Tab-separated table of N, CA and C in Angstrom:
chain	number	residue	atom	x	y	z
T	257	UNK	N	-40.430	39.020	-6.799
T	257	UNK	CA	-40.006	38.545	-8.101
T	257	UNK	C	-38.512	38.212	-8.097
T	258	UNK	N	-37.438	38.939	-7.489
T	258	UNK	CA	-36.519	38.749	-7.326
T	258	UNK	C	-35.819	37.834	-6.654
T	259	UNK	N	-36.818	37.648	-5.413
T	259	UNK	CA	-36.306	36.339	-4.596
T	259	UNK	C	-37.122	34.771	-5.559
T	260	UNK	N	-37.709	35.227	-6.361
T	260	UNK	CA	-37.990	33.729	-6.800
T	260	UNK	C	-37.083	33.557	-7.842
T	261	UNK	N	-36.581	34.586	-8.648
T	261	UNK	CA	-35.719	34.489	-9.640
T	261	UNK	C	-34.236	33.914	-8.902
T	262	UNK	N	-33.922	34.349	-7.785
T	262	UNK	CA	-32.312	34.062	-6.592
T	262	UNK	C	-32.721	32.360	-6.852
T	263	UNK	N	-33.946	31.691	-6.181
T	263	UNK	CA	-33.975	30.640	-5.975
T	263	UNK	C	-34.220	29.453	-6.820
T	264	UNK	N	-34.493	30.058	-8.506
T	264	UNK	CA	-34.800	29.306	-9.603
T	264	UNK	C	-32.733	29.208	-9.702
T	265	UNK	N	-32.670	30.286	-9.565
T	265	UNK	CA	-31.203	30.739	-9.825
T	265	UNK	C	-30.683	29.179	-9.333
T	266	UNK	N	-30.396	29.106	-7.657
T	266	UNK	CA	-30.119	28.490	-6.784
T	266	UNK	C	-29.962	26.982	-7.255
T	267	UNK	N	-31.103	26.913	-7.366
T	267	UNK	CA	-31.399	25.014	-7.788
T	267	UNK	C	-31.457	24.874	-9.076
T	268	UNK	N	-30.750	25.434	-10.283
T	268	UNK	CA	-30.330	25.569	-11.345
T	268	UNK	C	-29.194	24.743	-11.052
T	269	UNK	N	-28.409	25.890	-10.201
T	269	UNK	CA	-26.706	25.898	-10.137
T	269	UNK	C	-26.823	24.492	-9.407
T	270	UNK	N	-27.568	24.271	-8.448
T	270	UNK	CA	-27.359	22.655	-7.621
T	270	UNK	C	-27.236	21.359	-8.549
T	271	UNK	N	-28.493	21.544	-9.852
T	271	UNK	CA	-29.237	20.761	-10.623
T	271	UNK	C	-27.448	20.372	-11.598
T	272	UNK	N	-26.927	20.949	-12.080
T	272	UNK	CA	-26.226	21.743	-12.531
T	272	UNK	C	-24.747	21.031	-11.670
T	273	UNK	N	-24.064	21.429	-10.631
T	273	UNK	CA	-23.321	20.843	-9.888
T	273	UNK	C	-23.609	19.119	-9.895
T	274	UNK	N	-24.313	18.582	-9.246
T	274	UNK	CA	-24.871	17.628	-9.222
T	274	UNK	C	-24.531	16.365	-10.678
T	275	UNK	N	-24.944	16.990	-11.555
T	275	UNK	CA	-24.325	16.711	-12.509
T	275	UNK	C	-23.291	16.495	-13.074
T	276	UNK	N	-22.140	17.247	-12.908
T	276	UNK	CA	-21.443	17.237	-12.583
T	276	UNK	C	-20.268	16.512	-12.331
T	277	UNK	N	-20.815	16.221	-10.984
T	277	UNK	CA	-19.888	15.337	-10.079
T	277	UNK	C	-20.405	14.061	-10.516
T	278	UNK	N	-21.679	13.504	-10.430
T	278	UNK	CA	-22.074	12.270	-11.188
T	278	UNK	C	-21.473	11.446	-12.445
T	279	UNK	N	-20.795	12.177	-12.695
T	279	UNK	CA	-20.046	12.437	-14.367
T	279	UNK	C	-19.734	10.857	-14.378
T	280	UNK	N	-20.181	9.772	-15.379
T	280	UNK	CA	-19.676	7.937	-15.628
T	280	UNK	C	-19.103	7.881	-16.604
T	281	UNK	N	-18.178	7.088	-16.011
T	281	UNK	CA	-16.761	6.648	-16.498
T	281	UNK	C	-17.431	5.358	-17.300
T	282	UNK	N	-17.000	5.033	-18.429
T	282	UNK	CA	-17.112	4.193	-19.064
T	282	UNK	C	-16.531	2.955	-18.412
T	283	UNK	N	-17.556	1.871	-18.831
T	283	UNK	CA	-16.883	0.280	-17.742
T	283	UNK	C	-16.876	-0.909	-18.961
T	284	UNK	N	-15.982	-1.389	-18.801
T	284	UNK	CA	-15.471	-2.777	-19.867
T	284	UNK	C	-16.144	-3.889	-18.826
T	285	UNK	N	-16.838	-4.020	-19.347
T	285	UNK	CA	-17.833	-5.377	-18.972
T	285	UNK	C	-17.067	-6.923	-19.099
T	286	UNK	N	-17.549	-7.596	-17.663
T	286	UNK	CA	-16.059	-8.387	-17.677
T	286	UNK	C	-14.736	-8.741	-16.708
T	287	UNK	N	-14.333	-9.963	-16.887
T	287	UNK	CA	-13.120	-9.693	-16.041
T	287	UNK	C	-12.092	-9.120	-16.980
T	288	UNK	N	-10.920	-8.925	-16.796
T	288	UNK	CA	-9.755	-8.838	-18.071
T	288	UNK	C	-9.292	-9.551	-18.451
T	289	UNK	N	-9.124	-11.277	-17.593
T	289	UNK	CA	-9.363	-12.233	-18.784
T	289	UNK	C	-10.044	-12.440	-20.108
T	290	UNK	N	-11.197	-12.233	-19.357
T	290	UNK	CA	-12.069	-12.233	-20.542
T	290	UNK	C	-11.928	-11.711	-21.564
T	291	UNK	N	-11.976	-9.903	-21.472
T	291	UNK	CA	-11.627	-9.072	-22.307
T	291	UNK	C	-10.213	-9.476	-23.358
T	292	UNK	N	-9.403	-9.692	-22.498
T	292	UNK	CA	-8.085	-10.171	-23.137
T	292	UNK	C	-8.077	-10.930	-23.980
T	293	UNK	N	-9.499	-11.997	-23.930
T	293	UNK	CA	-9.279	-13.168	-24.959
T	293	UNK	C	-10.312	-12.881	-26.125
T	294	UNK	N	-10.992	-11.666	-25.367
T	294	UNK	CA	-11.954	-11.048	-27.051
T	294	UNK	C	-10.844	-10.436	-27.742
T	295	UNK	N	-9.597	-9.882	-27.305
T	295	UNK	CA	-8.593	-8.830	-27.849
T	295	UNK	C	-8.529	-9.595	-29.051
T	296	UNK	N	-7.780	-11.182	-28.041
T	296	UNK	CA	-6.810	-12.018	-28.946
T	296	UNK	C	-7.715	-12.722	-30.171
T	297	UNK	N	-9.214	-13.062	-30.139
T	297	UNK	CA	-9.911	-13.668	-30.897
T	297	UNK	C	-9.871	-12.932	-31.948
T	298	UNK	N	-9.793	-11.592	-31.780
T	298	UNK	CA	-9.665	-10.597	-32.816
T	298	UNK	C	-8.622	-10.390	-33.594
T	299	UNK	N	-7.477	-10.532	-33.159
T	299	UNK	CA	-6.247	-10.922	-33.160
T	299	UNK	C	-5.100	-11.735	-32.636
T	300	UNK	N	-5.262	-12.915	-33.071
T	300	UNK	CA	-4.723	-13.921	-32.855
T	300	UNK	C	-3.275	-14.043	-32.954
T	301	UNK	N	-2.807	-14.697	-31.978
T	301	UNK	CA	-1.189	-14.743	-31.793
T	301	UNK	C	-0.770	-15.984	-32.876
T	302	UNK	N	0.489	-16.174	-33.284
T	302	UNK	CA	1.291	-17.358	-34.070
T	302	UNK	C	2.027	-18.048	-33.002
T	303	UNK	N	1.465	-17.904	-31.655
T	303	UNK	CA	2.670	-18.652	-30.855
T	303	UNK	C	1.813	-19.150	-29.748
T	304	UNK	N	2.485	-20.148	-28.885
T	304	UNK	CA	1.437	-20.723	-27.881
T	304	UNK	C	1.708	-19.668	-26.837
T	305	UNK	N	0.683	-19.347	-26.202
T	305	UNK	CA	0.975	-18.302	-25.220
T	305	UNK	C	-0.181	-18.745	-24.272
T	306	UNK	N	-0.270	-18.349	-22.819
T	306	UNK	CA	-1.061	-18.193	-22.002
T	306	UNK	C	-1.505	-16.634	-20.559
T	307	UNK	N	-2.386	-17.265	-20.172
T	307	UNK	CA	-2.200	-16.044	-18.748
T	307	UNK	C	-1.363	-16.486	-18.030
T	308	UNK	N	-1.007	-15.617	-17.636
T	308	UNK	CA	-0.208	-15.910	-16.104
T	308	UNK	C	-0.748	-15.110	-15.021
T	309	UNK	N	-0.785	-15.762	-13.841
T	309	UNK	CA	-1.513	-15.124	-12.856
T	309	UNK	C	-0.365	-14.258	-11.723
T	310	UNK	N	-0.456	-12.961	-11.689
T	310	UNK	CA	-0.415	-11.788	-10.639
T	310	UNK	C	-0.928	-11.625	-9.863
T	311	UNK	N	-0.944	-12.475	-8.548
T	311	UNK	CA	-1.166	-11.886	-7.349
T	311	UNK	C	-1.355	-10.306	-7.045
T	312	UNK	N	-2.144	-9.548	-6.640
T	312	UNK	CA	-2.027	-8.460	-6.536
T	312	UNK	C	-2.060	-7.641	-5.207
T	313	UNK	N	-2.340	-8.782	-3.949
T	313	UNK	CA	-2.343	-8.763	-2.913
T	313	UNK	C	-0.677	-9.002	-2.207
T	314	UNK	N	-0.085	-9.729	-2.931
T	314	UNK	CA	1.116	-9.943	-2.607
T	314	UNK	C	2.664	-9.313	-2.900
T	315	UNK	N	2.636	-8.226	-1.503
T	315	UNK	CA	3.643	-7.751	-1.694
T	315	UNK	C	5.006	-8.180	-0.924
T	316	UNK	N	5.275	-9.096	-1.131
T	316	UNK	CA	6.822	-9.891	-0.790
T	316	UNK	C	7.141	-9.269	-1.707
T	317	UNK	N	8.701	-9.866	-2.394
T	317	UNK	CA	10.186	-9.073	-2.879
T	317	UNK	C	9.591	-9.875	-4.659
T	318	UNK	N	9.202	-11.421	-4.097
T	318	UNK	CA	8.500	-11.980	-5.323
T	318	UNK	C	7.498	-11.544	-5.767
T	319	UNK	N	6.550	-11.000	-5.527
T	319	UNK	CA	5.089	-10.775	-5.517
T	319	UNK	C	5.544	-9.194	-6.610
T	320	UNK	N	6.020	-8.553	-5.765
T	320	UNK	CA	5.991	-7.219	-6.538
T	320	UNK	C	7.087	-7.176	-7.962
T	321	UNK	N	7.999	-8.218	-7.481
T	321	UNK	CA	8.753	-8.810	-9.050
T	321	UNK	C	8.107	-8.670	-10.253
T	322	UNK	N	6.999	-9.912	-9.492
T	322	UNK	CA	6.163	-9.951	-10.685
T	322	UNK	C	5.290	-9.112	-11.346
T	323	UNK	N	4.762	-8.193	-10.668
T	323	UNK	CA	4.253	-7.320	-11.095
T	323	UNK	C	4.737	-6.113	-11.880
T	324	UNK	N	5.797	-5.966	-11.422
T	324	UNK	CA	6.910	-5.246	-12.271
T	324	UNK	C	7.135	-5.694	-13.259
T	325	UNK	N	7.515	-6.911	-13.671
T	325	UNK	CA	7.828	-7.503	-14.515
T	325	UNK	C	6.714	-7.534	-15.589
T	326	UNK	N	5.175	-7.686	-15.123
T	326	UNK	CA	4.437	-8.156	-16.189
T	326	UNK	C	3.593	-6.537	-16.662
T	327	UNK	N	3.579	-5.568	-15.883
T	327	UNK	CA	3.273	-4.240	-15.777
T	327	UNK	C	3.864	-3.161	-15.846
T	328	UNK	N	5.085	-3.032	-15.450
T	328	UNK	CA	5.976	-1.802	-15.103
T	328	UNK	C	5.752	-1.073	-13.880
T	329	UNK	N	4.143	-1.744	-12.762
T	329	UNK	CA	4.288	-0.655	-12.165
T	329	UNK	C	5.149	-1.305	-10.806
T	330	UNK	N	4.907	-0.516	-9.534
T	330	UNK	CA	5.939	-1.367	-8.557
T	330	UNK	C	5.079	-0.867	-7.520
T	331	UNK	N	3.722	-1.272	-7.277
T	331	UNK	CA	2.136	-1.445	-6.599
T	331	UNK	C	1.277	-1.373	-7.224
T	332	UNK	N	0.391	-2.350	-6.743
T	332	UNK	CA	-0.709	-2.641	-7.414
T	332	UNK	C	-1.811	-1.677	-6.740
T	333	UNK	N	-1.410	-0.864	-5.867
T	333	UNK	CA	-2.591	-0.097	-5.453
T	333	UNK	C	-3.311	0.547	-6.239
T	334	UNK	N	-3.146	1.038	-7.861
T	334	UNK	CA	-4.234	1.657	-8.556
T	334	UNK	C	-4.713	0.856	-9.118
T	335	UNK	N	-5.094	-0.617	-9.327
T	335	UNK	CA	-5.288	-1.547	-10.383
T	335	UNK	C	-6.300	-2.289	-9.242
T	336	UNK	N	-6.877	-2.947	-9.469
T	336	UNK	CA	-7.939	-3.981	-8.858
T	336	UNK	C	-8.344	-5.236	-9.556
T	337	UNK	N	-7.956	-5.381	-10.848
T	337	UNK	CA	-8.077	-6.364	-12.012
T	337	UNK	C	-6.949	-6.979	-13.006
T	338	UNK	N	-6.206	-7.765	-12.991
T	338	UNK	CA	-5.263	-7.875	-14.010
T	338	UNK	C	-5.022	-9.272	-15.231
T	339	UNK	N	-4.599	-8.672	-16.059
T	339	UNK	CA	-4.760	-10.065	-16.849
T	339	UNK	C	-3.727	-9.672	-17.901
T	340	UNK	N	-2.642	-10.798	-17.768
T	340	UNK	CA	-1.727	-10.935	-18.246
T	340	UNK	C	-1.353	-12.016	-19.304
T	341	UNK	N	-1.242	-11.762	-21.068
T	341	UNK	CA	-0.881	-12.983	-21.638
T	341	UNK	C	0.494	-12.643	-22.017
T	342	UNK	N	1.487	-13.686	-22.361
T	342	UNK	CA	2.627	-13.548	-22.954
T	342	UNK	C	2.642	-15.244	-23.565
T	343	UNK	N	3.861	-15.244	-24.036
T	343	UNK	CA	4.096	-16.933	-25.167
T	343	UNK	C	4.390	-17.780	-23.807
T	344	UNK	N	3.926	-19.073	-23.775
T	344	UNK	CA	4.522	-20.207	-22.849
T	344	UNK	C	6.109	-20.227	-23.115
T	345	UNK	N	6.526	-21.074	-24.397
T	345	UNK	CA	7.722	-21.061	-24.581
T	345	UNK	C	8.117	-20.191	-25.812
T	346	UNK	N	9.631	-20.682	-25.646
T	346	UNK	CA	10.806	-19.921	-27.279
T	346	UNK	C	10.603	-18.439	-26.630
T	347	UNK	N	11.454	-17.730	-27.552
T	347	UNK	CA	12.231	-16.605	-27.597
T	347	UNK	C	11.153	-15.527	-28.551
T	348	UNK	N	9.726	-15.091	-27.903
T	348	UNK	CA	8.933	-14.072	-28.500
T	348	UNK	C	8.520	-13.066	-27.691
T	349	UNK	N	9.067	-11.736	-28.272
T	349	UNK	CA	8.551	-10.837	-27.342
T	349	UNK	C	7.160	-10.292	-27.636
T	350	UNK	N	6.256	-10.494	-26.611
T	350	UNK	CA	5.287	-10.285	-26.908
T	350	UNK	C	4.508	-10.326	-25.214
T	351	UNK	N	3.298	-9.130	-24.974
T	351	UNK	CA	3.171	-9.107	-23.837
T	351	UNK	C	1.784	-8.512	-24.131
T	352	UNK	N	0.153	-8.894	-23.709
T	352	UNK	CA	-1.026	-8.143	-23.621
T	352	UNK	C	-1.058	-7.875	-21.586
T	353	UNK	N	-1.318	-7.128	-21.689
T	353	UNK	CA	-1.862	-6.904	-20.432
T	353	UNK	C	-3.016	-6.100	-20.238
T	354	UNK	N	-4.557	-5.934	-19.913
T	354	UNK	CA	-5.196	-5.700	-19.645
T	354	UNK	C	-5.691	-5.269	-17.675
T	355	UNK	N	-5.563	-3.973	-16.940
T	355	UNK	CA	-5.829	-3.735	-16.016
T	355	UNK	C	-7.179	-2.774	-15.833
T	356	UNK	N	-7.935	-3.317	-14.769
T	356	UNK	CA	-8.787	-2.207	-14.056
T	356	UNK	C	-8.122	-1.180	-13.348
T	357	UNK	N	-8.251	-0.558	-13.616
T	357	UNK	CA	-8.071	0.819	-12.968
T	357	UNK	C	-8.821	0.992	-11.682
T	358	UNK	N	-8.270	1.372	-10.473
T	358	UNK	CA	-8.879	1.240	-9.092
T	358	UNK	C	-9.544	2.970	-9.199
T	359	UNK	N	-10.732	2.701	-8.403
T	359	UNK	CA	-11.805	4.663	-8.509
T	359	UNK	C	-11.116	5.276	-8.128
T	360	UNK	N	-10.026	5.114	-7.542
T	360	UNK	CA	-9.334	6.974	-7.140
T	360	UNK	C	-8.199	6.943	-7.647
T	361	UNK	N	-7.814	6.026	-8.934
T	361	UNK	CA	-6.575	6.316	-9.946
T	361	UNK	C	-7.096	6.933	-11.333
T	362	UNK	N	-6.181	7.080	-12.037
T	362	UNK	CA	-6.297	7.645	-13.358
T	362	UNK	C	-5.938	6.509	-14.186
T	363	UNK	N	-6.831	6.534	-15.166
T	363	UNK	CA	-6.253	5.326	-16.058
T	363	UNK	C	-5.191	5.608	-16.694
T	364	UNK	N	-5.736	7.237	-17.683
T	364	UNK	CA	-3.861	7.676	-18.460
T	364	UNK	C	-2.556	7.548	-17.534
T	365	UNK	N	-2.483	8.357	-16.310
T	365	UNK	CA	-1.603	8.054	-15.381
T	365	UNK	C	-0.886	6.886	-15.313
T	366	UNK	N	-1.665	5.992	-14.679
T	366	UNK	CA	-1.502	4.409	-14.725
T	366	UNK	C	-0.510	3.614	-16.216
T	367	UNK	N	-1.901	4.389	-17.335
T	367	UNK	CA	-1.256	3.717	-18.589
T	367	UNK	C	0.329	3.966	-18.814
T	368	UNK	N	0.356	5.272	-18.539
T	368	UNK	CA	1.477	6.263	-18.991
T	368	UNK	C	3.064	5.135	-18.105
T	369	UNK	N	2.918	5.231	-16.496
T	369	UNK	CA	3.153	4.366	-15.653
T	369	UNK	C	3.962	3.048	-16.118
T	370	UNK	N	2.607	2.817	-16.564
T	370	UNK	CA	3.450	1.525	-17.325
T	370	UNK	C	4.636	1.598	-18.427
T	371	UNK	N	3.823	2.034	-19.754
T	371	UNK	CA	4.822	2.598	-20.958
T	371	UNK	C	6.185	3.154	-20.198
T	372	UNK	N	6.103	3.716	-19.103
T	372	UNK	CA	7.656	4.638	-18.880
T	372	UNK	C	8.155	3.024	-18.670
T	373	UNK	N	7.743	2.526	-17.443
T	373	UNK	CA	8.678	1.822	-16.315
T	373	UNK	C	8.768	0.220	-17.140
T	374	UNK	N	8.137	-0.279	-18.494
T	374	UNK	CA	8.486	-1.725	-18.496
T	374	UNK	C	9.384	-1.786	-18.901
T	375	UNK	N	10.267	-3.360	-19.163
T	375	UNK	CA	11.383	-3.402	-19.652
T	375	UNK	C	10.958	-3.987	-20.939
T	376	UNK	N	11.313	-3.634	-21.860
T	376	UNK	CA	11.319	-4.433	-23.261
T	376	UNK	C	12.178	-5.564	-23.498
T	377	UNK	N	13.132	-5.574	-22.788
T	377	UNK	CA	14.346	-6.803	-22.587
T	377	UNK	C	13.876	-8.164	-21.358
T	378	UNK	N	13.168	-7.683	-21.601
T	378	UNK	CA	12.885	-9.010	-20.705
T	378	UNK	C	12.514	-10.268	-20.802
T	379	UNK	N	12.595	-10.640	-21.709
T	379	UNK	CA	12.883	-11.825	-22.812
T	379	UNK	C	14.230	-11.896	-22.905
T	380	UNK	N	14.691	-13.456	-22.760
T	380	UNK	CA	15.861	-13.816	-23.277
T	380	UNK	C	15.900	-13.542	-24.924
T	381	UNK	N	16.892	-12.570	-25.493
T	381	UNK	CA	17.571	-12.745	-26.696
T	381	UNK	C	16.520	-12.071	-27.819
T	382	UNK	N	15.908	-11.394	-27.039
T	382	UNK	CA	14.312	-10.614	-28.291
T	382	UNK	C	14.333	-9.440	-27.079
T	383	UNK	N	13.857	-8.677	-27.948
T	383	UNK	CA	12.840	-6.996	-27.886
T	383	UNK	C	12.126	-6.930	-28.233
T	384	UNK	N	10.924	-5.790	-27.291
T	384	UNK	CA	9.834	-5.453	-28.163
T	384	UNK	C	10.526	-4.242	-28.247
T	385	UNK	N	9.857	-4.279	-29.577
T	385	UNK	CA	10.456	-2.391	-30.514
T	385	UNK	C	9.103	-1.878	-30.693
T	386	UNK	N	7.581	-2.515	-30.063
T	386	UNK	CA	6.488	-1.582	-30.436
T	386	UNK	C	5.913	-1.709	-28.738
T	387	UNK	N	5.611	-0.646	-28.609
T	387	UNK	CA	5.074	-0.848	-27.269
T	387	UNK	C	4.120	0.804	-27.175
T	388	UNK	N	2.899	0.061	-26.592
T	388	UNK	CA	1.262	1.078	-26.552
T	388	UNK	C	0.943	0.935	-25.518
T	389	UNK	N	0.113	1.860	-24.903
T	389	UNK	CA	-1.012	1.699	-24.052
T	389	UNK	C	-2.226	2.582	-24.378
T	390	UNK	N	-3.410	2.289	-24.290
T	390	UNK	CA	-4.672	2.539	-24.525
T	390	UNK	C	-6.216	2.643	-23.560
T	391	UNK	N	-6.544	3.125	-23.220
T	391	UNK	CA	-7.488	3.643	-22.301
T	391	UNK	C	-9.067	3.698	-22.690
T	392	UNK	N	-9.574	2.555	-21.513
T	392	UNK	CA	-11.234	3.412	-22.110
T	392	UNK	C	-11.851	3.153	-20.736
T	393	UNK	N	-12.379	4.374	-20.432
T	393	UNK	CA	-13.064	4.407	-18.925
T	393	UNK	C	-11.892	3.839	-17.856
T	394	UNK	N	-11.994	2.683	-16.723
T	394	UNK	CA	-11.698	2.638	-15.873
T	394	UNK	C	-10.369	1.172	-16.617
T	395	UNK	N	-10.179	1.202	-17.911
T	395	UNK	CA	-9.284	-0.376	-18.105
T	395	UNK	C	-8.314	0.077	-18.989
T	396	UNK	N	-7.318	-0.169	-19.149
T	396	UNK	CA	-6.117	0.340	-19.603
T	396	UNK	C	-5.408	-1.125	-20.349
T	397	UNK	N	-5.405	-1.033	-21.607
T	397	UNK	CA	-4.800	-2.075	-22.465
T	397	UNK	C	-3.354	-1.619	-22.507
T	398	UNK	N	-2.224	-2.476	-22.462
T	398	UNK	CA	-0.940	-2.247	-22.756
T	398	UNK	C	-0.407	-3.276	-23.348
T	399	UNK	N	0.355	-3.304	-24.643
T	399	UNK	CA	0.778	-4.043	-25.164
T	399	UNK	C	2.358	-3.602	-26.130
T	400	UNK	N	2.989	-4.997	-25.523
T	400	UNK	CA	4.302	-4.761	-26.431
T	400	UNK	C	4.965	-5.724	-27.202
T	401	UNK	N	5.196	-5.886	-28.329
T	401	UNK	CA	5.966	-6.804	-29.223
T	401	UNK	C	6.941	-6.592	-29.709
T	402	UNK	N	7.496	-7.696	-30.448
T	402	UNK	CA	8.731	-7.463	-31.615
T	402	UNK	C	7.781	-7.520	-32.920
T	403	UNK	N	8.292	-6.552	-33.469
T	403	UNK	CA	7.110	-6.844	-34.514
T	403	UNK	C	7.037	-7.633	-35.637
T	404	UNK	N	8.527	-8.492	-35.909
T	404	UNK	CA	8.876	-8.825	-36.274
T	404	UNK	C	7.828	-10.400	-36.621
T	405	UNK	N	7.082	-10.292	-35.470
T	405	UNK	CA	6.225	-11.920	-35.492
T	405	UNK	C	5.001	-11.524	-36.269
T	406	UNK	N	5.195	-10.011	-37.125
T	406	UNK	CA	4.079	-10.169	-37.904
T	406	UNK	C	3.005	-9.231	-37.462
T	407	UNK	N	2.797	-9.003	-36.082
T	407	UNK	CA	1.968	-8.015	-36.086
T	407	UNK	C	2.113	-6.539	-35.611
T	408	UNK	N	1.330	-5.682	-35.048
T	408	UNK	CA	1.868	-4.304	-34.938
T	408	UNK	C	1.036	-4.487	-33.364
T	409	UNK	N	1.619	-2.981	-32.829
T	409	UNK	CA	1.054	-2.666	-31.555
T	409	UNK	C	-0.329	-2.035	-31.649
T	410	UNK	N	-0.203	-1.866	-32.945
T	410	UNK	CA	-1.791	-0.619	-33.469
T	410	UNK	C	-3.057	-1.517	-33.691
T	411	UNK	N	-2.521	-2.670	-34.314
T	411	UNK	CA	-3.433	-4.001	-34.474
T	411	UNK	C	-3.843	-3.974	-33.225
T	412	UNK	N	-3.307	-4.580	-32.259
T	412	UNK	CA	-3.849	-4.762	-30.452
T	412	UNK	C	-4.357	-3.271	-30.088
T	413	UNK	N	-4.594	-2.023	-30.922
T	413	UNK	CA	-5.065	-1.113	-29.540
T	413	UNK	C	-6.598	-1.181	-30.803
T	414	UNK	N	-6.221	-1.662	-32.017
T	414	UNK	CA	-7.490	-1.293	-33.037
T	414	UNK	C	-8.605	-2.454	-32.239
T	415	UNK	N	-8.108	-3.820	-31.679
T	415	UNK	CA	-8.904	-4.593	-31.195
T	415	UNK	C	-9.422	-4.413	-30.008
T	416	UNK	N	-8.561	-3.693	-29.397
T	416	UNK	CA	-9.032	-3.363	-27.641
T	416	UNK	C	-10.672	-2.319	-28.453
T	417	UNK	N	-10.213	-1.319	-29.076
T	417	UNK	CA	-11.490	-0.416	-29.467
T	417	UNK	C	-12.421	-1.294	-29.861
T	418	UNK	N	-12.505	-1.916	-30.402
T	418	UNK	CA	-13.332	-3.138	-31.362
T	418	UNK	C	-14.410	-3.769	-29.882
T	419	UNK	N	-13.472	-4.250	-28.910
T	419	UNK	CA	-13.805	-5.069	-27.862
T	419	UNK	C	-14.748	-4.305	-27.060
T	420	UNK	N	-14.183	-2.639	-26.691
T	420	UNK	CA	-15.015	-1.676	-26.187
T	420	UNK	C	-16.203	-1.467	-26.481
T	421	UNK	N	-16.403	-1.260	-28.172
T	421	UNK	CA	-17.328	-0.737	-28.501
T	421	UNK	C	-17.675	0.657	-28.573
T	422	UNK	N	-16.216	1.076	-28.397
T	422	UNK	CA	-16.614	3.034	-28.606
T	422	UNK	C	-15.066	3.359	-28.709
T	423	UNK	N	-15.084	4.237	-28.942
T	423	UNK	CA	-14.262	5.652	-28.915
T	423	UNK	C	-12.879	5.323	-27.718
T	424	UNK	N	-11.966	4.992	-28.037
T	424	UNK	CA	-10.968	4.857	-26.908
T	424	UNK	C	-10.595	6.334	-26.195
T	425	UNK	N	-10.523	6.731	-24.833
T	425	UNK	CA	-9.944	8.072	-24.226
T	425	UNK	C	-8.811	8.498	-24.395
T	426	UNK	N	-7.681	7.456	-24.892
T	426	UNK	CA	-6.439	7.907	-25.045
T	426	UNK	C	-5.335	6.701	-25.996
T	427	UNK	N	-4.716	6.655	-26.699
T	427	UNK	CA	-3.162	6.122	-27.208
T	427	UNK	C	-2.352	6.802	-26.750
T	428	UNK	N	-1.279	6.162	-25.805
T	428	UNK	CA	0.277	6.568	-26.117
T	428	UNK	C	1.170	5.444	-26.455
């Protein structure tokens, strides 16, 4: 009786472990273009803006510029997906960025990452004075403006949720 009770025991705890580790991460269906332009449909910019494309393979002195520049981070090794809008022309600070998160990074990490390291000055003659990042499963929304053009940073993380379809993991 005892050894069958050890072994119900046994493959409980496996059944149990197993589980566990299986544990799914929520996935944004999509490239982050895409996603990016459900953000914006939701919330629409007053200015002409486009993507700009980030190499993410390219680490020359330019390559990682840019990535710095449009991200904060300075490697793309936790990211696998990126999608970047800001204004074509004039003097608006304003920046969506949408990244995948690579399986053996953290998205908060990552998000956090960013928020420390971007520059808000990086626009000639404007600031952003609102700047977020937002998390769901493996994609990390970051966004920063002047808010001055009318909208808020809370607007862009209320649409990223909208776009998800659930429960965001984190705001900072």
């Amino acid at each position: 009786m005892k050894k069958t009770i050890a072994i119900l025991l046994a493959i409980t705890m496996l059944f149990t472990l197993n589980a566990c580790r299986r544990k799914k991460t929520a996935h944004l269906d999509g490239t982050m273009q895409e996603n990016a332009n459900k953000i914006l449909q939701a919330n629409p910019v007053e200015f002409m803006g486009d993507f700009f494309p980030v190499d993410l393979t390219d680490t020359s002195e330019d390559g990682l510029w840019a990535l710095k520049n449009a991200t904060g981070l300075t490697s793309a090794a936790e990211i696998t997906d990126l999608a970047v809008y800001e204004p074509m022309t004039g003097s608006q600070a304003f920046s969506l960025v949408l990244a995948r998160v690579a399986e053996n990074a953290d998205a908060k990490t990552v998000a956090q990452k960013m928020k420390d390291n971007i520059d808000p000055n990086k626009w000639i003659c404007v600031r952003a004075d609102e700047v977020k990042a937002a998390g769901y499963g493996d994609t990390v929304m970051f966004v920063m403006l002047d808010s001055g053009l009318g909208k808020t940073a809370q607007s862009y993380v209320d649409a990223f949720q909208n776009v998800c379809g659930g429960k965001l993991d984190f705001v900072i």
